[in-house]
Amino acid sequence: PATAKIYTDLALFTCREDLCADVADLFNALTGFSRKRTYRRLLVAPVNMLDTFIALIDKEAENARKGLPARIMVQINGLTETEIVSHLYA
């Protein structure tokens, strides 16, 4: 596929136990050794990523309406999720 021409590995070194536990749980789920669908810190599609993004967008929008500091900074390639778009422009 055309998208396979560019590939990036991402490495994260951390001693944060909550992140390490989430990564271990996710690896076990991806390899079929677990059906865990709750994570402490990771956003995992399709488990919790969409709902969390929407909640974060709504929180920033509410802050902006209240005159509080608010900002959304993301880098997205090809935003096609209509629910996200509708919350961004609400």
PDB file of C-alpha atoms in Angstrom:
ATOM      1  CA  PRO A   1       0.000   0.000   0.000  1.00  0.00           C
ATOM      2  CA  ALA A   2       1.010   3.612  -0.495  1.00  0.00           C
ATOM      3  CA  THR A   3       1.040   4.233   3.243  1.00  0.00           C
ATOM      4  CA  ALA A   4       3.696   1.563   3.782  1.00  0.00           C
ATOM      5  CA  LYS A   5       6.378   3.660   2.067  1.00  0.00           C
ATOM      6  CA  ILE A   6       7.028   5.542   5.287  1.00  0.00           C
ATOM      7  CA  TYR A   7       7.269   3.680   8.572  1.00  0.00           C
ATOM      8  CA  THR A   8       8.207   4.953  11.985  1.00  0.00           C
ATOM      9  CA  ASP A   9       9.034   3.119  15.182  1.00  0.00           C
ATOM     10  CA  LEU A  10       8.270   4.882  18.409  1.00  0.00           C
ATOM     11  CA  ALA A  11      10.213   4.147  21.563  1.00  0.00           C
ATOM     12  CA  LEU A  12       9.408   5.355  25.040  1.00  0.00           C
ATOM     13  CA  PHE A  13      11.597   4.690  28.035  1.00  0.00           C
ATOM     14  CA  THR A  14       9.854   5.169  31.351  1.00  0.00           C
ATOM     15  CA  CYS A  15       9.817   3.899  34.886  1.00  0.00           C
ATOM     16  CA  ARG A  16       6.160   4.923  35.364  1.00  0.00           C
ATOM     17  CA  GLU A  17       4.475   1.785  36.632  1.00  0.00           C
ATOM     18  CA  ASP A  18       1.036   2.775  35.289  1.00  0.00           C
ATOM     19  CA  LEU A  19       2.358   3.139  31.726  1.00  0.00           C
ATOM     20  CA  CYS A  20       4.412  -0.051  31.919  1.00  0.00           C
ATOM     21  CA  ALA A  21       1.409  -2.002  33.197  1.00  0.00           C
ATOM     22  CA  ASP A  22      -0.781  -0.597  30.408  1.00  0.00           C
ATOM     23  CA  VAL A  23       1.756  -1.510  27.725  1.00  0.00           C
ATOM     24  CA  ALA A  24       2.033  -5.045  29.117  1.00  0.00           C
ATOM     25  CA  ASP A  25      -1.774  -5.341  29.203  1.00  0.00           C
ATOM     26  CA  LEU A  26      -2.064  -4.034  25.639  1.00  0.00           C
ATOM     27  CA  PHE A  27       0.620  -6.409  24.364  1.00  0.00           C
ATOM     28  CA  ASN A  28      -1.195  -9.327  25.995  1.00  0.00           C
ATOM     29  CA  ALA A  29      -4.478  -8.215  24.417  1.00  0.00           C
ATOM     30  CA  LEU A  30      -2.895  -7.843  20.959  1.00  0.00           C
ATOM     31  CA  THR A  31      -1.304 -11.282  21.161  1.00  0.00           C
ATOM     32  CA  GLY A  32      -4.513 -12.944  22.345  1.00  0.00           C
ATOM     33  CA  PHE A  33      -3.446 -13.697  25.915  1.00  0.00           C
ATOM     34  CA  SER A  34      -5.899 -11.245  27.440  1.00  0.00           C
ATOM     35  CA  ARG A  35      -9.234  -9.602  26.713  1.00  0.00           C
ATOM     36  CA  LYS A  36      -8.525  -6.589  28.902  1.00  0.00           C
ATOM     37  CA  ARG A  37     -10.322  -3.471  27.686  1.00  0.00           C
ATOM     38  CA  THR A  38      -9.523  -0.942  30.394  1.00  0.00           C
ATOM     39  CA  TYR A  39      -6.276   0.955  30.645  1.00  0.00           C
ATOM     40  CA  ARG A  40      -4.908   3.333  33.248  1.00  0.00           C
ATOM     41  CA  ARG A  41      -3.192   5.878  30.977  1.00  0.00           C
ATOM     42  CA  LEU A  42      -3.073   4.598  27.378  1.00  0.00           C
ATOM     43  CA  LEU A  43      -5.599   5.629  24.777  1.00  0.00           C
ATOM     44  CA  VAL A  44      -6.276   2.536  22.707  1.00  0.00           C
ATOM     45  CA  ALA A  45      -8.462   2.461  19.592  1.00  0.00           C
ATOM     46  CA  PRO A  46     -11.169   1.280  19.449  1.00  0.00           C
ATOM     47  CA  VAL A  47     -11.350   0.704  23.218  1.00  0.00           C
ATOM     48  CA  ASN A  48     -11.245   4.188  24.730  1.00  0.00           C
ATOM     49  CA  MET A  49      -9.545   6.605  22.339  1.00  0.00           C
ATOM     50  CA  LEU A  50     -12.586   8.170  20.642  1.00  0.00           C
ATOM     51  CA  ASP A  51     -14.547   8.755  23.854  1.00  0.00           C
ATOM     52  CA  THR A  52     -11.493  10.232  25.579  1.00  0.00           C
ATOM     53  CA  PHE A  53     -10.675  12.560  22.675  1.00  0.00           C
ATOM     54  CA  ILE A  54     -14.267  13.813  22.626  1.00  0.00           C
ATOM     55  CA  ALA A  55     -14.238  14.398  26.390  1.00  0.00           C
ATOM     56  CA  LEU A  56     -10.955  16.326  26.123  1.00  0.00           C
ATOM     57  CA  ILE A  57     -12.264  18.445  23.227  1.00  0.00           C
ATOM     58  CA  ASP A  58     -15.474  19.197  25.122  1.00  0.00           C
ATOM     59  CA  LYS A  59     -13.500  20.166  28.233  1.00  0.00           C
ATOM     60  CA  GLU A  60     -11.381  22.660  26.270  1.00  0.00           C
ATOM     61  CA  ALA A  61     -14.472  24.074  24.545  1.00  0.00           C
ATOM     62  CA  GLU A  62     -16.143  24.571  27.926  1.00  0.00           C
ATOM     63  CA  ASN A  63     -13.028  26.288  29.278  1.00  0.00           C
ATOM     64  CA  ALA A  64     -13.051  28.621  26.268  1.00  0.00           C
ATOM     65  CA  ARG A  65     -16.739  29.454  26.800  1.00  0.00           C
ATOM     66  CA  LYS A  66     -15.945  30.324  30.430  1.00  0.00           C
ATOM     67  CA  GLY A  67     -13.073  32.591  29.376  1.00  0.00           C
ATOM     68  CA  LEU A  68     -10.497  30.244  30.876  1.00  0.00           C
ATOM     69  CA  PRO A  69      -7.273  29.309  29.106  1.00  0.00           C
ATOM     70  CA  ALA A  70      -8.077  26.703  26.454  1.00  0.00           C
ATOM     71  CA  ARG A  71      -6.076  25.145  23.653  1.00  0.00           C
ATOM     72  CA  ILE A  72      -6.204  22.094  21.417  1.00  0.00           C
ATOM     73  CA  MET A  73      -2.984  21.174  19.630  1.00  0.00           C
ATOM     74  CA  VAL A  74      -2.902  17.985  17.566  1.00  0.00           C
ATOM     75  CA  GLN A  75      -1.162  16.643  14.518  1.00  0.00           C
ATOM     76  CA  ILE A  76      -3.569  14.551  12.499  1.00  0.00           C
ATOM     77  CA  ASN A  77      -3.167  12.958   9.094  1.00  0.00           C
ATOM     78  CA  GLY A  78      -6.535  12.779   7.326  1.00  0.00           C
ATOM     79  CA  LEU A  79      -9.137  13.498   9.993  1.00  0.00           C
ATOM     80  CA  THR A  80     -12.181  11.502   8.890  1.00  0.00           C
ATOM     81  CA  GLU A  81     -13.944  10.790  12.183  1.00  0.00           C
ATOM     82  CA  THR A  82     -17.101  12.887  11.802  1.00  0.00           C
ATOM     83  CA  GLU A  83     -17.858  12.772  15.514  1.00  0.00           C
ATOM     84  CA  ILE A  84     -14.500  14.374  16.328  1.00  0.00           C
ATOM     85  CA  VAL A  85     -15.003  17.033  13.648  1.00  0.00           C
ATOM     86  CA  SER A  86     -18.465  17.905  14.950  1.00  0.00           C
ATOM     87  CA  HIS A  87     -17.094  18.371  18.488  1.00  0.00           C
ATOM     88  CA  LEU A  88     -14.214  20.510  17.214  1.00  0.00           C
ATOM     89  CA  TYR A  89     -16.630  22.859  15.468  1.00  0.00           C
ATOM     90  CA  ALA A  90     -19.371  22.852  18.117  1.00  0.00           C
TER      91      ALA A  90
END
